mmCIF file of C-alpha atoms and ligand atoms in Angstrom:
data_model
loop_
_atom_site.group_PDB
_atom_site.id
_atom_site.type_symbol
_atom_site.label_atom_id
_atom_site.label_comp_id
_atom_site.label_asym_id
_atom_site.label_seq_id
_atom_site.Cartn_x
_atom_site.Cartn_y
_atom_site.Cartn_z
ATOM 1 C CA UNK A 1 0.000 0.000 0.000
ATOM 2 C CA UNK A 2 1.023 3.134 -0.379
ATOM 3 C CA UNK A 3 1.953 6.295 1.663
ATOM 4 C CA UNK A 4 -1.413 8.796 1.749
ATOM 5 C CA UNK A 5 0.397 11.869 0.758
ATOM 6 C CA UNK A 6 -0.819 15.311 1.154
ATOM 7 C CA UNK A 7 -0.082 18.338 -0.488
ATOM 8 C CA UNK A 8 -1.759 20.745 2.309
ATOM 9 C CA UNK A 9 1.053 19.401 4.970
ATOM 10 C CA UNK A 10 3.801 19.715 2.021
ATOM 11 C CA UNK A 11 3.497 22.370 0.144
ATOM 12 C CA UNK A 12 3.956 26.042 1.719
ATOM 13 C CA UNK A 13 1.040 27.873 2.732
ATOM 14 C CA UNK A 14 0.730 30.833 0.879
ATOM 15 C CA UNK A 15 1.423 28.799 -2.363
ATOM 16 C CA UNK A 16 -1.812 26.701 -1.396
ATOM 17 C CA UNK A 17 -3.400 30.020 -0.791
ATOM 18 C CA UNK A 18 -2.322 30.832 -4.180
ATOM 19 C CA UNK A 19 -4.415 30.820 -7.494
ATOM 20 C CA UNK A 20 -2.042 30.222 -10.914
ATOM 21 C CA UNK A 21 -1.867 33.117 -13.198
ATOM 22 C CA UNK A 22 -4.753 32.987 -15.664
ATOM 23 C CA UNK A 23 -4.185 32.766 -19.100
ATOM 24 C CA UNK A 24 -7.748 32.988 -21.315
ATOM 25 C CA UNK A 25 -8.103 30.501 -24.692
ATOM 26 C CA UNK A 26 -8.100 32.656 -27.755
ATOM 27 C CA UNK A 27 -8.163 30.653 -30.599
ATOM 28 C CA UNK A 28 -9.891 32.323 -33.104
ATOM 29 C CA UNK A 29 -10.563 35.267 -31.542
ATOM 30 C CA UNK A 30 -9.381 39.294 -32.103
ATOM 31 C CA UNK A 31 -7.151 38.995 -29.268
ATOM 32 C CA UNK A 32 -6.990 42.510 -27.238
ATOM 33 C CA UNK A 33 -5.682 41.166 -24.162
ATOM 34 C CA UNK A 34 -1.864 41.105 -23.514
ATOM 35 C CA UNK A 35 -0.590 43.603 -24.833
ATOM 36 C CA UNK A 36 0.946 42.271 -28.062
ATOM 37 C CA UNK A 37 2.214 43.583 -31.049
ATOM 38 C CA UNK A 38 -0.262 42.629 -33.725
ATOM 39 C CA UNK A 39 1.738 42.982 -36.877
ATOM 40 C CA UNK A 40 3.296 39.913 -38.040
ATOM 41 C CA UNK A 41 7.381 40.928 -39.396
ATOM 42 C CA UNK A 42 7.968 41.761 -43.034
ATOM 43 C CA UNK A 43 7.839 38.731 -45.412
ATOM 44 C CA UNK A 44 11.469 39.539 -46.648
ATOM 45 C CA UNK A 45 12.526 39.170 -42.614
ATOM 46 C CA UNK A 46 10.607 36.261 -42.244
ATOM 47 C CA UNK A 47 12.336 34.106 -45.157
ATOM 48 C CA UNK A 48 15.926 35.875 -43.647
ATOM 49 C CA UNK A 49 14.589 34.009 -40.393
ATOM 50 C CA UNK A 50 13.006 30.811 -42.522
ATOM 51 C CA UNK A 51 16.648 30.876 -44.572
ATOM 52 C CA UNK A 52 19.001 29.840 -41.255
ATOM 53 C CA UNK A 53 16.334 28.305 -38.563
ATOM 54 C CA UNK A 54 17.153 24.947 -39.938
ATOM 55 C CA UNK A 55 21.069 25.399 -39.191
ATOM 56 C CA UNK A 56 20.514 26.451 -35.737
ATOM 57 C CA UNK A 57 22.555 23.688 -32.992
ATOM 58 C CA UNK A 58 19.314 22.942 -31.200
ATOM 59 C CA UNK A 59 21.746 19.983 -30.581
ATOM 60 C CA UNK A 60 24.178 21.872 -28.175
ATOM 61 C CA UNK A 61 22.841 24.289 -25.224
ATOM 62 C CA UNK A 62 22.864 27.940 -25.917
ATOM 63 C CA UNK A 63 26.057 30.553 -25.339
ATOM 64 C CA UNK A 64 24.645 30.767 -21.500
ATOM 65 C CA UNK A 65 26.261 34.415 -21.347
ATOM 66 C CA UNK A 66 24.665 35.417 -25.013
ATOM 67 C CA UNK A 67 27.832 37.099 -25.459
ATOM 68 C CA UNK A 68 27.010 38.308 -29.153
ATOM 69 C CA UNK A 69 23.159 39.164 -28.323
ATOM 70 C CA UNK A 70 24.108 41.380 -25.328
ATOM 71 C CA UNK A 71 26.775 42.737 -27.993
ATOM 72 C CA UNK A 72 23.693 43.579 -30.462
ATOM 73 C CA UNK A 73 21.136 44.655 -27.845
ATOM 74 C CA UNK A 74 23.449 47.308 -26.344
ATOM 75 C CA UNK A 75 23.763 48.824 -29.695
ATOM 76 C CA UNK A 76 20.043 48.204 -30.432
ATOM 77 C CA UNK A 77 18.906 49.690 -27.171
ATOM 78 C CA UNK A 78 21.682 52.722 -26.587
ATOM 79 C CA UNK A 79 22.427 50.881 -23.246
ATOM 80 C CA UNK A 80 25.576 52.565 -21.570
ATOM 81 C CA UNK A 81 29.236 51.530 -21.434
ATOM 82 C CA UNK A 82 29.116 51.590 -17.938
ATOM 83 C CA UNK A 83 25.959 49.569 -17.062
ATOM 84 C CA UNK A 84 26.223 45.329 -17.020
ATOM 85 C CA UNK A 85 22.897 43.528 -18.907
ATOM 86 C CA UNK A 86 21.438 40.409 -17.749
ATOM 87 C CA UNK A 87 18.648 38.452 -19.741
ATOM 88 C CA UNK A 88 16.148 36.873 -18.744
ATOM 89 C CA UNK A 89 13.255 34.027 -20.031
ATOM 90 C CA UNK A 90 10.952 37.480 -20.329
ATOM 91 C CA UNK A 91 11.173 39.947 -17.628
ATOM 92 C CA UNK A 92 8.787 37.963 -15.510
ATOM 93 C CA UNK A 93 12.128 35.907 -14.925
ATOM 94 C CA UNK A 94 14.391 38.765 -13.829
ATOM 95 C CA UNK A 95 11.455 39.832 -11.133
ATOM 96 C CA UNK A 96 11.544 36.486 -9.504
ATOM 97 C CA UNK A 97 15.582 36.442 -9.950
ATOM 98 C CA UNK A 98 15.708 39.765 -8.480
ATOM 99 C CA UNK A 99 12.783 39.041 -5.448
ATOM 100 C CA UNK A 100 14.908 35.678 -5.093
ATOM 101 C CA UNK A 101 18.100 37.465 -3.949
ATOM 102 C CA UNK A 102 16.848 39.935 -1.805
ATOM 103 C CA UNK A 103 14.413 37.673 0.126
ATOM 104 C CA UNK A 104 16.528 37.853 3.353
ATOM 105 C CA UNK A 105 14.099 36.934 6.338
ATOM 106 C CA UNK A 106 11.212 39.467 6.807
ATOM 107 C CA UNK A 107 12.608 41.203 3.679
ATOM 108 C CA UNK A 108 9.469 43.480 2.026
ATOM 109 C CA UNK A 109 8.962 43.941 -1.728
ATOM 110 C CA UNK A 110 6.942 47.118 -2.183
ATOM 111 C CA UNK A 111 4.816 48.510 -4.915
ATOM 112 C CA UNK A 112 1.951 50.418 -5.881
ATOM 113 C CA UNK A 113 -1.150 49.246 -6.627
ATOM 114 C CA UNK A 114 -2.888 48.791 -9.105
ATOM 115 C CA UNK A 115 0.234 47.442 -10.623
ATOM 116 C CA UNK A 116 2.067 44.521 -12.436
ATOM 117 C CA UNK A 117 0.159 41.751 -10.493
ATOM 118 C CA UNK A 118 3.727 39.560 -10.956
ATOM 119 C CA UNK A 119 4.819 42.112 -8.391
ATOM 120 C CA UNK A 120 2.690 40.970 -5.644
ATOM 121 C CA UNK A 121 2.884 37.112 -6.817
ATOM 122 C CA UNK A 122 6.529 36.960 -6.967
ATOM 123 C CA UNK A 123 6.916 38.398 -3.610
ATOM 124 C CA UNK A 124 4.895 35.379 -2.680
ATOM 125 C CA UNK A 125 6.735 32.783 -4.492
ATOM 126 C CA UNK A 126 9.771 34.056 -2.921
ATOM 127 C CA UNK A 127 8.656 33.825 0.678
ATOM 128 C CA UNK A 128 8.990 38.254 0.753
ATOM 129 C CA UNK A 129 6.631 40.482 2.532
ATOM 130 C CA UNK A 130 4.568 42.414 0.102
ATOM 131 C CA UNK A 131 3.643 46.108 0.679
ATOM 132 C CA UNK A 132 1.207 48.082 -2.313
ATOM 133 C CA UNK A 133 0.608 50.803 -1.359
ATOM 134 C CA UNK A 134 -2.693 52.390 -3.413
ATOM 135 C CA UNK A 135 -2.311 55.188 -6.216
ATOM 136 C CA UNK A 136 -4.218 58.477 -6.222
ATOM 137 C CA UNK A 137 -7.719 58.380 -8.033
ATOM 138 C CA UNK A 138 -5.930 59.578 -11.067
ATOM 139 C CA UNK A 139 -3.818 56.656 -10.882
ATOM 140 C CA UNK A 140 -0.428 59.279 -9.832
ATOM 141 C CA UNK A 141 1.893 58.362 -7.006
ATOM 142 C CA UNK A 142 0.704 59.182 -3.361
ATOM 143 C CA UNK A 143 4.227 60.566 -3.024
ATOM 144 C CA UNK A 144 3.158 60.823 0.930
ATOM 145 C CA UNK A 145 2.266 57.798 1.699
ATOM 146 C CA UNK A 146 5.293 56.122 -0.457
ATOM 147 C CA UNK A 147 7.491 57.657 1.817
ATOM 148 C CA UNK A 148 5.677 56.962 4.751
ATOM 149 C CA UNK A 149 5.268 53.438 3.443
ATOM 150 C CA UNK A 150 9.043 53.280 2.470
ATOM 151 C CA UNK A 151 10.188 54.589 6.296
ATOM 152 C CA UNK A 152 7.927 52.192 8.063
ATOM 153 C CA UNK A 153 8.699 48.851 5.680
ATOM 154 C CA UNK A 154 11.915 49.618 4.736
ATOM 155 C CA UNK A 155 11.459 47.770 1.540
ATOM 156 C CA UNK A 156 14.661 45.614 0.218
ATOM 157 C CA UNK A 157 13.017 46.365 -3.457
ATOM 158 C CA UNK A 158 10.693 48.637 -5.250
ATOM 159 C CA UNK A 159 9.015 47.945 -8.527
ATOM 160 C CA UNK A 160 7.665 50.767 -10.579
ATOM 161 C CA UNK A 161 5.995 49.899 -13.723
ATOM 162 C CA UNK A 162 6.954 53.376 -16.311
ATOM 163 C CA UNK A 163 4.421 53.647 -17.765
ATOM 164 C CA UNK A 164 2.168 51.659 -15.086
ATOM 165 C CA UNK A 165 0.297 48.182 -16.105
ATOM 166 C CA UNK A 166 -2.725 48.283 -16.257
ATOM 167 C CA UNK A 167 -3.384 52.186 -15.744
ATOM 168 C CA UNK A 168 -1.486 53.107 -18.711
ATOM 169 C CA UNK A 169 -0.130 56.408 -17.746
ATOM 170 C CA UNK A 170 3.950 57.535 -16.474
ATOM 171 C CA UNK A 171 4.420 58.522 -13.305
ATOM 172 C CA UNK A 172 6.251 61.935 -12.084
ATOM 173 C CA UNK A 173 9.700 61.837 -12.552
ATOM 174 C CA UNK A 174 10.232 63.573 -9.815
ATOM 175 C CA UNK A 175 8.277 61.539 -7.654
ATOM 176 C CA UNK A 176 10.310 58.891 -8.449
ATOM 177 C CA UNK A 177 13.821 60.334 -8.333
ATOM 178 C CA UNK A 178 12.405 61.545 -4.369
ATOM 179 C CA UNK A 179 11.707 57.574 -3.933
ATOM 180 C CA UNK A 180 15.017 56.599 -5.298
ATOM 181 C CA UNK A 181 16.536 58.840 -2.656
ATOM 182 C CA UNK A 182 14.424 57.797 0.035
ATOM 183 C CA UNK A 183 14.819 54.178 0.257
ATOM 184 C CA UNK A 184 17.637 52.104 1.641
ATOM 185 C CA UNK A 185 17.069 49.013 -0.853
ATOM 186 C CA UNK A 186 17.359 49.102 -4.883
ATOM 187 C CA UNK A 187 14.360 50.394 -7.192
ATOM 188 C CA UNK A 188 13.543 49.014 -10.082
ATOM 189 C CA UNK A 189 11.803 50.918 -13.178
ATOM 190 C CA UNK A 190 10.061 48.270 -15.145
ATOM 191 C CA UNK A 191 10.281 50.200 -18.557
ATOM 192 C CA UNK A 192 8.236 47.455 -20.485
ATOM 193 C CA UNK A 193 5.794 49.872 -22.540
ATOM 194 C CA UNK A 194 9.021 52.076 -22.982
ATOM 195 C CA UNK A 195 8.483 52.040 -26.937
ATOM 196 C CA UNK A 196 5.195 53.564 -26.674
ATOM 197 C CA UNK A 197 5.509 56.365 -23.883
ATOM 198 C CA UNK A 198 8.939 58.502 -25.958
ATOM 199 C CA UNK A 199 10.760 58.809 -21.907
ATOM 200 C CA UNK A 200 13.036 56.652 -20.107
ATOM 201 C CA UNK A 201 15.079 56.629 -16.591
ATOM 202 C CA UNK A 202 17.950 55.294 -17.848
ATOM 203 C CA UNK A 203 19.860 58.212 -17.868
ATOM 204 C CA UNK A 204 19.462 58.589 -14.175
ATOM 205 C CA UNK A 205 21.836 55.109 -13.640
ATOM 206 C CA UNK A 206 25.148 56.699 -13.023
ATOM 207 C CA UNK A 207 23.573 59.347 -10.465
ATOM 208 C CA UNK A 208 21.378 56.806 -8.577
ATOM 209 C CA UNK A 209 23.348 53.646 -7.125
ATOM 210 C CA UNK A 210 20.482 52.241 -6.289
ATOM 211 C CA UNK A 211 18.596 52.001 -9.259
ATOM 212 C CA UNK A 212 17.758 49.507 -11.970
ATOM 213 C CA UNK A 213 15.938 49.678 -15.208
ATOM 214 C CA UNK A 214 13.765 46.569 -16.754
ATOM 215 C CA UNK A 215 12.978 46.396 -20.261
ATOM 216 C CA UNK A 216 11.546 43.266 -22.188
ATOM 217 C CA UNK A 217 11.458 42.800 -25.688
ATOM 218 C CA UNK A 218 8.047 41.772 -25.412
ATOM 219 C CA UNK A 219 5.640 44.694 -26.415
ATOM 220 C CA UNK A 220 7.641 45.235 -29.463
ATOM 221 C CA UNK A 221 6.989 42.203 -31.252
ATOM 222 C CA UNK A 222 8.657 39.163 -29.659
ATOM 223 C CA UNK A 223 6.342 38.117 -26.796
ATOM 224 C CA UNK A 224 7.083 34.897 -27.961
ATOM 225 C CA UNK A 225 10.563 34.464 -27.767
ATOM 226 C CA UNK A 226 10.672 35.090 -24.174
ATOM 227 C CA UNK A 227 13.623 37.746 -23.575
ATOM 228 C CA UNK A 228 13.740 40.578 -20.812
ATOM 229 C CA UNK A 229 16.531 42.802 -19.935
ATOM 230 C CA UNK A 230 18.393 43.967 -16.565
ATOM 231 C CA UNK A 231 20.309 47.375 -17.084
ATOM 232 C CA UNK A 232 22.388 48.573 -14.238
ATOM 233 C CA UNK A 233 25.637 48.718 -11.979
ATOM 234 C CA UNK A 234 28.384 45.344 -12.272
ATOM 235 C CA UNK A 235 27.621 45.637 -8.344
ATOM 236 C CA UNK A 236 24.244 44.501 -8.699
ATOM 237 C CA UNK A 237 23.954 42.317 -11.886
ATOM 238 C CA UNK A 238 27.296 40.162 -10.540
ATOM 239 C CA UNK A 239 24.917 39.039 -7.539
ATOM 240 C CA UNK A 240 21.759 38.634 -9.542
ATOM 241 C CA UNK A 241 23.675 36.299 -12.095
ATOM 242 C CA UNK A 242 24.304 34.095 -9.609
ATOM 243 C CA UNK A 243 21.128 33.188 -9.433
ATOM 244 C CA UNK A 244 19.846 33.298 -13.150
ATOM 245 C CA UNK A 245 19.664 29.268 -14.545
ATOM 246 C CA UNK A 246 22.634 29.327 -16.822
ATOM 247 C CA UNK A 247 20.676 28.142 -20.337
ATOM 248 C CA UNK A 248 17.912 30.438 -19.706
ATOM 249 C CA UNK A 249 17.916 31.926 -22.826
ATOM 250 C CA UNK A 250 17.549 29.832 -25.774
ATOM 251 C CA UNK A 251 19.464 29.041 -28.242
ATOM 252 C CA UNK A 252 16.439 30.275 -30.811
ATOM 253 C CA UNK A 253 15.829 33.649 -29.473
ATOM 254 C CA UNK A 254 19.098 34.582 -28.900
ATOM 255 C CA UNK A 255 19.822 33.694 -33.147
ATOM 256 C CA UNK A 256 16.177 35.140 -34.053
ATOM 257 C CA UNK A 257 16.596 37.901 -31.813
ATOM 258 C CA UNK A 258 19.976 38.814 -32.946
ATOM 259 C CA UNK A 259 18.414 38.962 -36.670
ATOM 260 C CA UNK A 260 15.519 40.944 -35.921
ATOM 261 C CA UNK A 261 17.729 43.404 -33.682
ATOM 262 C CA UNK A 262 19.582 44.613 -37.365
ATOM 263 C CA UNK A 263 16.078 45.111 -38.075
ATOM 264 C CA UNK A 264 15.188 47.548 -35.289
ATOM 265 C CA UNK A 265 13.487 49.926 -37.443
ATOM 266 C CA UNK A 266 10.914 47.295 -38.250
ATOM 267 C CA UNK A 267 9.986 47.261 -34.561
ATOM 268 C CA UNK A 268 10.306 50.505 -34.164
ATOM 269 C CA UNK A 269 7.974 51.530 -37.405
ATOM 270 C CA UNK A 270 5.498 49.249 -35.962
ATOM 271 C CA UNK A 271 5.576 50.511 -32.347
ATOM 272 C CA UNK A 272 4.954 54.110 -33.997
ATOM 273 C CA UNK A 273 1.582 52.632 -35.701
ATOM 274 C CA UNK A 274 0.425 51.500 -32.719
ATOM 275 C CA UNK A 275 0.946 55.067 -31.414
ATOM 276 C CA UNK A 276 -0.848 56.194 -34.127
ATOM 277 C CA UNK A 277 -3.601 53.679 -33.234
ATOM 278 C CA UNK A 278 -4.020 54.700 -29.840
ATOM 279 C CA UNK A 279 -4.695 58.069 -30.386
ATOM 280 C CA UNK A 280 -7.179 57.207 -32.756
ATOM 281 C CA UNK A 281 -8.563 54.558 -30.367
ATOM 282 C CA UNK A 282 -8.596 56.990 -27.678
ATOM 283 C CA UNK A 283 -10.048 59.353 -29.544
ATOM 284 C CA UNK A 284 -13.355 57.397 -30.196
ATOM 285 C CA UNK A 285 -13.518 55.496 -26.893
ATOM 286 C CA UNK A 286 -13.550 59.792 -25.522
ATOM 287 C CA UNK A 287 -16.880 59.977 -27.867
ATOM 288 C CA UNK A 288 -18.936 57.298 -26.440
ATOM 289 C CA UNK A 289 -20.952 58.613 -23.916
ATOM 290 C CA UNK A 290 -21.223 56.027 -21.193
ATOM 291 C CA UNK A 291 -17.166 55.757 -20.866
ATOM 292 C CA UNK A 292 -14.281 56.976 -18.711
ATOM 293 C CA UNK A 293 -11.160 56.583 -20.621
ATOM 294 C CA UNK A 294 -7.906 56.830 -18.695
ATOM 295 C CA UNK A 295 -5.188 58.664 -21.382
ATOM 296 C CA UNK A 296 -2.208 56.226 -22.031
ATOM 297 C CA UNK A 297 1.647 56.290 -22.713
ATOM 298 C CA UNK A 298 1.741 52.665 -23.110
ATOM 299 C CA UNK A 299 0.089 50.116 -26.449
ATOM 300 C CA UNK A 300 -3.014 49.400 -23.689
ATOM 301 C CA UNK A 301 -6.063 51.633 -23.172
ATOM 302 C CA UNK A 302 -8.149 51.644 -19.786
ATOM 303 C CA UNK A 303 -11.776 52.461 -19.791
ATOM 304 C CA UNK A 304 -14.422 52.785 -17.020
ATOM 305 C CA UNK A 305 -17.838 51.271 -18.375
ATOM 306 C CA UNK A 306 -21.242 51.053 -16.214
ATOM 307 C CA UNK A 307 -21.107 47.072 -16.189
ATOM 308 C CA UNK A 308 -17.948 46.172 -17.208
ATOM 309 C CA UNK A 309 -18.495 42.359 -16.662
ATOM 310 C CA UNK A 310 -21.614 42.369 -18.962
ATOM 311 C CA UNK A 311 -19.750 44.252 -21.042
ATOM 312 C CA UNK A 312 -16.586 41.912 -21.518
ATOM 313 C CA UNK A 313 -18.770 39.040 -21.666
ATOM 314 C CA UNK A 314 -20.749 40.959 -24.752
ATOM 315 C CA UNK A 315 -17.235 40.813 -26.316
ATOM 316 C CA UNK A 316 -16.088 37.835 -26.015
ATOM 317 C CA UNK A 317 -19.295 36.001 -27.564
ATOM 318 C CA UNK A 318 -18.544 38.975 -30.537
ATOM 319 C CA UNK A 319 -14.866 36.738 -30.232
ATOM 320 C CA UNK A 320 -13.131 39.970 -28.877
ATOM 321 C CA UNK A 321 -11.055 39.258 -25.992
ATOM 322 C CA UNK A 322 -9.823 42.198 -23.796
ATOM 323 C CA UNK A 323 -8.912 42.363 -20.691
ATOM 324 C CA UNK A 324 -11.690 42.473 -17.341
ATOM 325 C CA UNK A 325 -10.308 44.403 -13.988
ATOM 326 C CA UNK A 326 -13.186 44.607 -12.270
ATOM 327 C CA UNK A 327 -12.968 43.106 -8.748
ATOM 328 C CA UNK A 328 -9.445 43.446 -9.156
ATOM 329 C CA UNK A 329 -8.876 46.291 -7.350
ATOM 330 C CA UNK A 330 -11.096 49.331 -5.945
ATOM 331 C CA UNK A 331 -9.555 51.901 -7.613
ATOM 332 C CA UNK A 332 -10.787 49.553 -11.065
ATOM 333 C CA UNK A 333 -13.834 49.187 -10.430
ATOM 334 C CA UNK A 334 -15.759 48.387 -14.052
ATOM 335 C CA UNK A 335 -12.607 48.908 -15.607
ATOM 336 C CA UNK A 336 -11.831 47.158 -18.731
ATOM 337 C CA UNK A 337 -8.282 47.207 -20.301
ATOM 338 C CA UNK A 338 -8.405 46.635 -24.357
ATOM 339 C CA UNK A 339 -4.926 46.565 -26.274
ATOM 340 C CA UNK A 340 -3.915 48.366 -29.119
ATOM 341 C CA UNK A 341 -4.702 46.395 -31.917
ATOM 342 C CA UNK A 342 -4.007 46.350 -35.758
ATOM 343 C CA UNK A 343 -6.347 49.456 -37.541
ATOM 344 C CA UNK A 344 -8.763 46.355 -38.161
ATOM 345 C CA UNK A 345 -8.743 44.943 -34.828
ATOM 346 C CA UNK A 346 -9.998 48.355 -33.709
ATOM 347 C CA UNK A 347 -11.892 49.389 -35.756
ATOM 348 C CA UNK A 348 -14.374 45.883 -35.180
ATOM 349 C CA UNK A 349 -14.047 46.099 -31.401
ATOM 350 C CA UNK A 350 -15.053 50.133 -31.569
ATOM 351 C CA UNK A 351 -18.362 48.874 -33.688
ATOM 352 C CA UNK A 352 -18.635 45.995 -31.429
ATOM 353 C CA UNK A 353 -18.642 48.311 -27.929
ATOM 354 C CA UNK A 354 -20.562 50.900 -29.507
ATOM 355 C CA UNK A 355 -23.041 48.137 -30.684
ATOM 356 C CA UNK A 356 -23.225 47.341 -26.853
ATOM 357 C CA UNK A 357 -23.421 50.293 -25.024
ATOM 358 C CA UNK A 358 -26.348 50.887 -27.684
ATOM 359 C CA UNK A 359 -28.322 47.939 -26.897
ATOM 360 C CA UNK A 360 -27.939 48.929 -23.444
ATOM 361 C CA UNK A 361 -29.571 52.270 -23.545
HETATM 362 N N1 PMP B 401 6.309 44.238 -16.670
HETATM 363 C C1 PMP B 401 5.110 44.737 -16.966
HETATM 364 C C2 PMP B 401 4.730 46.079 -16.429
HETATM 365 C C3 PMP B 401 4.213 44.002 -17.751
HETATM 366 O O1 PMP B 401 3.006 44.503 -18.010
HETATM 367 C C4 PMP B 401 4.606 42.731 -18.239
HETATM 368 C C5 PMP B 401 3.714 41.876 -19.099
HETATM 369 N N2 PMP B 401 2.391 42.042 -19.007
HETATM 370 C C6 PMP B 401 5.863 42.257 -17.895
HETATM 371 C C7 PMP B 401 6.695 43.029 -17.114
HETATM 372 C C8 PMP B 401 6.345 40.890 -18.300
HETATM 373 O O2 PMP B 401 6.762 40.860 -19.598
HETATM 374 P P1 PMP B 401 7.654 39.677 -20.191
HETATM 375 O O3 PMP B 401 7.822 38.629 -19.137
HETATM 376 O O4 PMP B 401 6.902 39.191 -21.370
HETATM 377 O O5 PMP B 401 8.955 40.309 -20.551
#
């Protein structure tokens, strides 16, 4: 016979009081949700990419330091001389690498909130405290109680989303350089939207020791190779590579990558669409009359709707899948989060709302 096993008396706590990260099925729908680049690459790159998959050594494990990507992603990305880079499988990866090493007992992550939920999970999975503290109304920083938050926790990390997921907006630079100052641990600036919002921090690395910039290469058209970025001082990244898995970048993005990256204007073209996009999105979400729309430096619009659960619901049977935040948070109360799409894309889910909030009336 065997041994009745139980998870409960096994398995921590707060991972049995956790729920796994929800991914939706989309097949076949217009999919609005995550925050993806909807153009496919240029038919020309695609064959380039076709032309030398077949020769890649998926026998052998990848260059674990991706000495030549690094090379092309500091040009690609203006990265500075003096900063060290560490990749990671997505940026998700260098959140839990980073909440890994600094997870000394009674160690606090803090954020704000709404925010990133990975923030708050991660802390979890790493056995951290967790403190969010709540944005203004408008979604800005409660500079006050940051501070206050920062003296009393003493956080070992801070993660600031720039521009904020899923609120959409940047926060005051100032605001942040004051929490950069204030804070005896390291603070990173999770710059994912960066390609959409025209600002950055990274400038600010040689003046602030303790601060770190995140970028992934996700929003701009590669969600699906997996690769986030680490920018900051050898101090830092030598500890933090300690604990990153040493083939944790495979050996397929870093070639594809490294092929696309000579082909930055691509990404950058299409990031510049989707700019376009949003302001046109934004635009006619403002003229519907039963809608608060948040504006939005990031490929992601937020909108405040009377039911927003009806509402999303309504969508997906129209096979539009966005994103639902209500219950999520108070300050999102029927709030609904819909991704820039391709001109197409919009243009059906605008109909399809407007159709909606019609039928409501
Ligand atoms: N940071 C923010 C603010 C995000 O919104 C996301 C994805 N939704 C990520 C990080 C993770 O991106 P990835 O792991 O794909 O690099």
């Amino acid at each position: 016979m065997t041994q009745p096993y139980n998870p409960a008396e096994i398995i921590r706590p707060e991972v049995l009081a956790l729920k796994a990260y929800h991914v939706p099925p989309a097949t076949g729908m217009i999919k609005l949700d995550a925050m993806e680049n909807p153009y496919a690459l240029p038919l020309s790159l695609q064959s380039e990419i076709a032309g030398f998959a077949g020769n890649v050594p998926i026998n052998r494990y990848p260059d674990p330091n991706a000495t030549d990507l690094k090379a092309s992603l500091r040009k690609a990305l203006a990265i500075p001389d003096t900063m060290d880079l560490m990749l990671g499988n997505g940026s998700d990866e260098i959140i839990q690498i980073i909440a890994m090493a600094t997870a000394r007992p009674n160690a606090v992550l803090l954020s704000v909130e709404p925010a990133f939920v990975m923030f708050r999970m991660i802390a979890i999975f790493a056995n951290m405290g967790y403190v969010g503290v709540p944005l203004k109304t408008d979604f800005s920083l409660d500079l006050d109680a940051l501070l206050s938050a920062i003296k009393q926790h003493k956080p070992a990390v801070i993660f600031l989303a720039y521009p904020n997921n899923p609120t959409g907006n940047l926060f005051d630079e100032k605001a942040i350089l004051q929490i950069i100052q204030a804070t005896p641990g390291i603070v990173v600036i999770d710059e994912a939207y960066h390609a959409f919002a025209g600002t950055s921090i990274i400038d600010k690395l040689e003046q602030y020791p303790n601060l770190l910039v995140m970028r992934t290469l996700s929003k701009l058209g590669l969600a699906g190779l997996r690769l986030g970025m680490l920018i900051g001082r050898p101090e830092w990244l030598s500890e933090f590579e300690k604990l990153r898995l040493p083939y944790n970048v495979s050996v397929m993005t870093q070639f594809i990558t490294q092929t696309v990256l000579h082909h930055m204007d691509v990404l950058l073209k299409q990031a510049e669409q989707i700019r376009a996009e949003r302001a046109n999105m934004y635009a006619q979400l403002k003229s519907m009359d039963a809608l608060e729309v948040f504006p939005s430096d990031a490929n992601f619009i937020l909108f405040r709707v009377n039911n927003a659960s009806e509402i999303f619901q309504k969508l997906k049977q129209k096979m539009i899948l966005i994103k639902n935040l209500d219950g999520t948070h108070a300050l999102l109360d029927n709030c609904l989060r819909v991704t820039v799409g391709t001109p197409k894309e919009n243009t059906q889910f605008l109909a399809s709302l407007h159709a909606i909030l019609s039928e409501k009336v």
